[in-house]
Amino acid sequence: MSETMENKYQKKIITIPNLLSFFRLCLIPIMVWLYCVKMDYLWTTLILTLSGLTDVVDGMIARKCGMISDFGKILDPIADKLTQAAMLFCLVTRFPCMMIPLALMVVKEIFAGVTGLLTIYKTKEVMGADWHGKATTVSIYALMVVHLVWYAIPDIFSHIFTGICVGIMLMSLVMYGIRNMRVIRTTK
C-alpha cells in the first residue's frame, strides 16, 4: 500500500475496521445478557466467537487496505479489553479463579494506558499492538471459550489454562512496559 493511501486513512474515524470495532462494543451487552440472564452458554460462545472473528477481520482489512487509523489504534484495543473484561467478569460467577486474569488485565491496561499516553505525548504518534499483545488477546479468548464450552471443567484444568493465560499476560505487561518506558526516556 502506498504511503499516500495509508496517510489518507490515518486521521479518519469512520472506516470499515472502526465500524467493526464499534460492532464488537455493541455485542458486549448481548453477550452479558445471554450469559447472566438467559444462561445460554452456547449462544454466549457464538457471540464471543463472532466478536473475536470481527477483531481478526478488522485488523486484516486495516492492514490490507491501508485503513490503519490513529482512532482505530485506540478503539480496537478498547473493544477487545471491554469484551474480555465483561466475559471474564461473567465467568467469575462460576469460576472464581477468573478473578486473577481479570485483575491482572485491569492492572496491565492501566499501566499500558498511562505509559501509552505518555508515549503519545512524547512522540506525537500512536503505537500499535505488538505480537505479545496479540498473543495475550488470543490466550484470553481461548481461556474464555474453553470455560464456556467445557461447562464442568475440572478445577485442575481450569487452573492450568488460567495459569498459562496469566503467564502470557505477565510477559506482555513486562514487554509493553519496557517498550513504552524506553520510548518515554529516549524521546526529547
PDB file of C-alpha atoms in Angstrom:
ATOM      1  CA  MET A   1       0.000   0.000   0.000  1.00  0.00           C
ATOM      2  CA  SER A   2       1.394   3.372  -0.909  1.00  0.00           C
ATOM      3  CA  GLU A   3       2.408   5.916   1.714  1.00  0.00           C
ATOM      4  CA  THR A   4      -0.232   8.320   0.369  1.00  0.00           C
ATOM      5  CA  MET A   5      -3.037   5.769   0.770  1.00  0.00           C
ATOM      6  CA  GLU A   6      -2.039   4.986   4.363  1.00  0.00           C
ATOM      7  CA  ASN A   7      -1.866   8.685   5.250  1.00  0.00           C
ATOM      8  CA  LYS A   8      -5.334   9.132   3.739  1.00  0.00           C
ATOM      9  CA  TYR A   9      -6.871   6.983   6.499  1.00  0.00           C
ATOM     10  CA  GLN A  10      -4.565   7.862   9.404  1.00  0.00           C
ATOM     11  CA  LYS A  11      -6.818  10.652  10.735  1.00  0.00           C
ATOM     12  CA  LYS A  12     -10.175   9.119   9.685  1.00  0.00           C
ATOM     13  CA  ILE A  13     -12.702   7.954  12.230  1.00  0.00           C
ATOM     14  CA  ILE A  14     -15.315   6.256  10.055  1.00  0.00           C
ATOM     15  CA  THR A  15     -13.593   3.340   8.379  1.00  0.00           C
ATOM     16  CA  ILE A  16     -14.689  -0.272   7.926  1.00  0.00           C
ATOM     17  CA  PRO A  17     -12.274  -1.530  10.632  1.00  0.00           C
ATOM     18  CA  ASN A  18     -13.507   1.118  13.082  1.00  0.00           C
ATOM     19  CA  LEU A  19     -17.144   0.220  12.360  1.00  0.00           C
ATOM     20  CA  LEU A  20     -16.295  -3.429  13.088  1.00  0.00           C
ATOM     21  CA  SER A  21     -14.701  -2.390  16.389  1.00  0.00           C
ATOM     22  CA  PHE A  22     -17.839  -0.423  17.241  1.00  0.00           C
ATOM     23  CA  PHE A  23     -19.917  -3.501  16.341  1.00  0.00           C
ATOM     24  CA  ARG A  24     -17.849  -5.505  18.846  1.00  0.00           C
ATOM     25  CA  LEU A  25     -18.702  -2.945  21.519  1.00  0.00           C
ATOM     26  CA  CYS A  26     -22.404  -3.418  20.704  1.00  0.00           C
ATOM     27  CA  LEU A  27     -22.065  -7.193  21.159  1.00  0.00           C
ATOM     28  CA  ILE A  28     -20.934  -6.856  24.799  1.00  0.00           C
ATOM     29  CA  PRO A  29     -24.363  -6.256  26.404  1.00  0.00           C
ATOM     30  CA  ILE A  30     -25.857  -9.067  24.305  1.00  0.00           C
ATOM     31  CA  MET A  31     -23.128 -11.445  25.431  1.00  0.00           C
ATOM     32  CA  VAL A  32     -23.556 -10.486  29.105  1.00  0.00           C
ATOM     33  CA  TRP A  33     -27.346 -10.847  28.856  1.00  0.00           C
ATOM     34  CA  LEU A  34     -27.040 -14.269  27.236  1.00  0.00           C
ATOM     35  CA  TYR A  35     -24.629 -15.461  29.931  1.00  0.00           C
ATOM     36  CA  CYS A  36     -26.129 -13.910  33.062  1.00  0.00           C
ATOM     37  CA  VAL A  37     -29.853 -13.725  32.322  1.00  0.00           C
ATOM     38  CA  LYS A  38     -30.545 -16.459  29.778  1.00  0.00           C
ATOM     39  CA  MET A  39     -27.701 -18.697  30.991  1.00  0.00           C
ATOM     40  CA  ASP A  40     -27.304 -19.775  27.386  1.00  0.00           C
ATOM     41  CA  TYR A  41     -23.625 -20.660  27.198  1.00  0.00           C
ATOM     42  CA  LEU A  42     -23.786 -21.900  23.613  1.00  0.00           C
ATOM     43  CA  TRP A  43     -25.103 -18.559  22.315  1.00  0.00           C
ATOM     44  CA  THR A  44     -22.688 -16.705  24.586  1.00  0.00           C
ATOM     45  CA  THR A  45     -19.854 -18.696  22.989  1.00  0.00           C
ATOM     46  CA  LEU A  46     -21.162 -17.934  19.495  1.00  0.00           C
ATOM     47  CA  ILE A  47     -21.384 -14.187  20.197  1.00  0.00           C
ATOM     48  CA  LEU A  48     -17.918 -14.203  21.784  1.00  0.00           C
ATOM     49  CA  THR A  49     -16.579 -16.079  18.747  1.00  0.00           C
ATOM     50  CA  LEU A  50     -18.248 -13.585  16.404  1.00  0.00           C
ATOM     51  CA  SER A  51     -16.620 -10.780  18.358  1.00  0.00           C
ATOM     52  CA  GLY A  52     -13.218 -12.454  18.088  1.00  0.00           C
ATOM     53  CA  LEU A  53     -13.640 -13.063  14.358  1.00  0.00           C
ATOM     54  CA  THR A  54     -14.611  -9.433  13.708  1.00  0.00           C
ATOM     55  CA  ASP A  55     -11.463  -8.439  15.601  1.00  0.00           C
ATOM     56  CA  VAL A  56      -9.365 -10.532  13.222  1.00  0.00           C
ATOM     57  CA  VAL A  57     -11.245  -9.264  10.158  1.00  0.00           C
ATOM     58  CA  ASP A  58     -10.984  -5.594  11.129  1.00  0.00           C
ATOM     59  CA  GLY A  59      -7.224  -5.980  11.556  1.00  0.00           C
ATOM     60  CA  MET A  60      -6.871  -7.717   8.191  1.00  0.00           C
ATOM     61  CA  ILE A  61      -8.911  -5.047   6.411  1.00  0.00           C
ATOM     62  CA  ALA A  62      -6.986  -2.256   8.116  1.00  0.00           C
ATOM     63  CA  ARG A  63      -3.625  -3.694   7.051  1.00  0.00           C
ATOM     64  CA  LYS A  64      -4.533  -4.971   3.574  1.00  0.00           C
ATOM     65  CA  CYS A  65      -6.488  -1.872   2.539  1.00  0.00           C
ATOM     66  CA  GLY A  66      -4.257   0.645   4.296  1.00  0.00           C
ATOM     67  CA  MET A  67      -7.116   1.717   6.592  1.00  0.00           C
ATOM     68  CA  ILE A  68      -4.994   1.896   9.717  1.00  0.00           C
ATOM     69  CA  SER A  69      -6.079   4.985  11.617  1.00  0.00           C
ATOM     70  CA  ASP A  70      -4.975   6.571  14.872  1.00  0.00           C
ATOM     71  CA  PHE A  71      -8.572   6.306  16.111  1.00  0.00           C
ATOM     72  CA  GLY A  72      -8.627   2.605  15.218  1.00  0.00           C
ATOM     73  CA  LYS A  73      -5.382   2.013  17.105  1.00  0.00           C
ATOM     74  CA  ILE A  74      -7.226   3.248  20.185  1.00  0.00           C
ATOM     75  CA  LEU A  75     -10.770   1.906  19.539  1.00  0.00           C
ATOM     76  CA  ASP A  76      -9.725  -1.649  18.608  1.00  0.00           C
ATOM     77  CA  PRO A  77      -7.928  -2.450  21.882  1.00  0.00           C
ATOM     78  CA  ILE A  78     -10.698  -0.743  23.883  1.00  0.00           C
ATOM     79  CA  ALA A  79     -13.272  -3.010  22.216  1.00  0.00           C
ATOM     80  CA  ASP A  80     -11.026  -6.016  22.921  1.00  0.00           C
ATOM     81  CA  LYS A  81     -10.444  -5.171  26.562  1.00  0.00           C
ATOM     82  CA  LEU A  82     -14.075  -4.327  27.328  1.00  0.00           C
ATOM     83  CA  THR A  83     -15.211  -7.576  25.692  1.00  0.00           C
ATOM     84  CA  GLN A  84     -12.629  -9.560  27.628  1.00  0.00           C
ATOM     85  CA  ALA A  85     -13.358  -7.817  30.930  1.00  0.00           C
ATOM     86  CA  ALA A  86     -17.109  -8.313  30.560  1.00  0.00           C
ATOM     87  CA  MET A  87     -16.741 -12.007  29.739  1.00  0.00           C
ATOM     88  CA  LEU A  88     -14.163 -12.655  32.475  1.00  0.00           C
ATOM     89  CA  PHE A  89     -16.434 -10.860  34.941  1.00  0.00           C
ATOM     90  CA  CYS A  90     -19.304 -13.140  33.876  1.00  0.00           C
ATOM     91  CA  LEU A  91     -17.103 -16.231  34.224  1.00  0.00           C
ATOM     92  CA  VAL A  92     -16.063 -15.250  37.774  1.00  0.00           C
ATOM     93  CA  THR A  93     -19.586 -16.223  38.860  1.00  0.00           C
ATOM     94  CA  ARG A  94     -18.815 -19.868  38.033  1.00  0.00           C
ATOM     95  CA  PHE A  95     -15.018 -19.902  38.114  1.00  0.00           C
ATOM     96  CA  PRO A  96     -13.566 -17.765  40.926  1.00  0.00           C
ATOM     97  CA  CYS A  97     -10.038 -18.238  39.515  1.00  0.00           C
ATOM     98  CA  MET A  98     -11.081 -15.932  36.624  1.00  0.00           C
ATOM     99  CA  MET A  99     -10.605 -13.072  39.086  1.00  0.00           C
ATOM    100  CA  ILE A 100      -6.819 -13.425  38.624  1.00  0.00           C
ATOM    101  CA  PRO A 101      -6.705 -12.742  34.853  1.00  0.00           C
ATOM    102  CA  LEU A 102      -9.424 -10.100  35.274  1.00  0.00           C
ATOM    103  CA  ALA A 103      -7.463  -8.237  37.970  1.00  0.00           C
ATOM    104  CA  LEU A 104      -4.197  -8.602  36.037  1.00  0.00           C
ATOM    105  CA  MET A 105      -5.876  -7.307  32.897  1.00  0.00           C
ATOM    106  CA  VAL A 106      -7.060  -4.208  34.773  1.00  0.00           C
ATOM    107  CA  VAL A 107      -3.550  -3.564  36.149  1.00  0.00           C
ATOM    108  CA  LYS A 108      -1.939  -4.237  32.756  1.00  0.00           C
ATOM    109  CA  GLU A 109      -4.314  -1.944  30.900  1.00  0.00           C
ATOM    110  CA  ILE A 110      -3.988   0.899  33.406  1.00  0.00           C
ATOM    111  CA  PHE A 111      -0.196   0.656  33.233  1.00  0.00           C
ATOM    112  CA  ALA A 112      -0.153   0.302  29.438  1.00  0.00           C
ATOM    113  CA  GLY A 113      -2.689   3.124  29.118  1.00  0.00           C
ATOM    114  CA  VAL A 114      -0.722   5.573  31.242  1.00  0.00           C
ATOM    115  CA  THR A 115       2.634   4.761  29.652  1.00  0.00           C
ATOM    116  CA  GLY A 116       0.975   4.685  26.213  1.00  0.00           C
ATOM    117  CA  LEU A 117      -0.444   8.182  26.744  1.00  0.00           C
ATOM    118  CA  LEU A 118       2.983   9.414  27.848  1.00  0.00           C
ATOM    119  CA  THR A 119       4.453   7.823  24.726  1.00  0.00           C
ATOM    120  CA  ILE A 120       1.874   9.580  22.523  1.00  0.00           C
ATOM    121  CA  TYR A 121       2.603  12.866  24.305  1.00  0.00           C
ATOM    122  CA  LYS A 122       6.361  12.469  23.761  1.00  0.00           C
ATOM    123  CA  THR A 123       6.319  11.124  20.190  1.00  0.00           C
ATOM    124  CA  LYS A 124       3.010  12.544  18.851  1.00  0.00           C
ATOM    125  CA  GLU A 125       2.474   9.027  17.467  1.00  0.00           C
ATOM    126  CA  VAL A 126       0.009   6.276  18.407  1.00  0.00           C
ATOM    127  CA  MET A 127       1.842   2.967  18.674  1.00  0.00           C
ATOM    128  CA  GLY A 128       0.013  -0.192  17.638  1.00  0.00           C
ATOM    129  CA  ALA A 129      -0.125  -3.544  19.372  1.00  0.00           C
ATOM    130  CA  ASP A 130       2.936  -5.779  19.410  1.00  0.00           C
ATOM    131  CA  TRP A 131       2.919  -9.558  18.842  1.00  0.00           C
ATOM    132  CA  HIS A 132       2.776 -10.315  22.561  1.00  0.00           C
ATOM    133  CA  GLY A 133      -0.339  -8.145  22.923  1.00  0.00           C
ATOM    134  CA  LYS A 134      -1.982 -10.185  20.186  1.00  0.00           C
ATOM    135  CA  ALA A 135      -0.825 -13.408  21.893  1.00  0.00           C
ATOM    136  CA  THR A 136      -2.428 -12.171  25.105  1.00  0.00           C
ATOM    137  CA  THR A 137      -5.700 -11.495  23.303  1.00  0.00           C
ATOM    138  CA  VAL A 138      -5.692 -14.971  21.750  1.00  0.00           C
ATOM    139  CA  SER A 139      -4.910 -16.630  25.091  1.00  0.00           C
ATOM    140  CA  ILE A 140      -7.694 -14.737  26.897  1.00  0.00           C
ATOM    141  CA  TYR A 141     -10.229 -15.620  24.191  1.00  0.00           C
ATOM    142  CA  ALA A 142      -9.109 -19.265  24.314  1.00  0.00           C
ATOM    143  CA  LEU A 143      -9.419 -19.276  28.119  1.00  0.00           C
ATOM    144  CA  MET A 144     -12.931 -17.831  27.932  1.00  0.00           C
ATOM    145  CA  VAL A 145     -14.132 -20.185  25.187  1.00  0.00           C
ATOM    146  CA  VAL A 146     -12.745 -23.265  26.967  1.00  0.00           C
ATOM    147  CA  HIS A 147     -14.620 -22.281  30.134  1.00  0.00           C
ATOM    148  CA  LEU A 148     -17.815 -21.572  28.209  1.00  0.00           C
ATOM    149  CA  VAL A 149     -17.764 -24.789  26.198  1.00  0.00           C
ATOM    150  CA  TRP A 150     -16.433 -27.088  28.916  1.00  0.00           C
ATOM    151  CA  TYR A 151     -19.100 -26.240  31.480  1.00  0.00           C
ATOM    152  CA  ALA A 152     -17.921 -28.787  34.057  1.00  0.00           C
ATOM    153  CA  ILE A 153     -14.183 -28.301  33.540  1.00  0.00           C
ATOM    154  CA  PRO A 154     -12.260 -29.891  36.437  1.00  0.00           C
ATOM    155  CA  ASP A 155     -10.515 -27.368  38.684  1.00  0.00           C
ATOM    156  CA  ILE A 156      -7.056 -28.658  37.776  1.00  0.00           C
ATOM    157  CA  PHE A 157      -7.576 -27.984  34.066  1.00  0.00           C
ATOM    158  CA  SER A 158      -9.233 -24.655  34.785  1.00  0.00           C
ATOM    159  CA  HIS A 159      -6.236 -23.619  36.884  1.00  0.00           C
ATOM    160  CA  ILE A 160      -3.727 -24.834  34.271  1.00  0.00           C
ATOM    161  CA  PHE A 161      -5.445 -22.893  31.451  1.00  0.00           C
ATOM    162  CA  THR A 162      -5.747 -19.846  33.694  1.00  0.00           C
ATOM    163  CA  GLY A 163      -2.075 -20.089  34.701  1.00  0.00           C
ATOM    164  CA  ILE A 164      -0.921 -20.250  31.072  1.00  0.00           C
ATOM    165  CA  CYS A 165      -3.041 -17.232  30.203  1.00  0.00           C
ATOM    166  CA  VAL A 166      -1.773 -15.253  33.214  1.00  0.00           C
ATOM    167  CA  GLY A 167       1.826 -16.100  32.257  1.00  0.00           C
ATOM    168  CA  ILE A 168       1.308 -14.731  28.744  1.00  0.00           C
ATOM    169  CA  MET A 169      -0.375 -11.629  30.169  1.00  0.00           C
ATOM    170  CA  LEU A 170       2.547 -11.010  32.553  1.00  0.00           C
ATOM    171  CA  MET A 171       5.052 -11.391  29.717  1.00  0.00           C
ATOM    172  CA  SER A 172       3.131  -8.849  27.657  1.00  0.00           C
ATOM    173  CA  LEU A 173       2.890  -6.431  30.595  1.00  0.00           C
ATOM    174  CA  VAL A 174       6.658  -6.529  31.058  1.00  0.00           C
ATOM    175  CA  MET A 175       7.381  -6.178  27.326  1.00  0.00           C
ATOM    176  CA  TYR A 176       4.988  -3.228  26.869  1.00  0.00           C
ATOM    177  CA  GLY A 177       6.456  -1.646  29.977  1.00  0.00           C
ATOM    178  CA  ILE A 178       9.985  -1.966  28.612  1.00  0.00           C
ATOM    179  CA  ARG A 179       8.966  -0.607  25.183  1.00  0.00           C
ATOM    180  CA  ASN A 180       6.979   2.327  26.488  1.00  0.00           C
ATOM    181  CA  MET A 181       9.477   3.312  29.199  1.00  0.00           C
ATOM    182  CA  ARG A 182      12.326   3.161  26.660  1.00  0.00           C
ATOM    183  CA  VAL A 183      10.426   5.468  24.270  1.00  0.00           C
ATOM    184  CA  ILE A 184       9.489   7.853  27.094  1.00  0.00           C
ATOM    185  CA  ARG A 185      13.098   8.066  28.354  1.00  0.00           C
ATOM    186  CA  THR A 186      14.788   8.410  24.956  1.00  0.00           C
ATOM    187  CA  THR A 187      12.405  10.861  23.270  1.00  0.00           C
ATOM    188  CA  LYS A 188      13.159  14.523  23.812  1.00  0.00           C
TER     189      LYS A 188
END
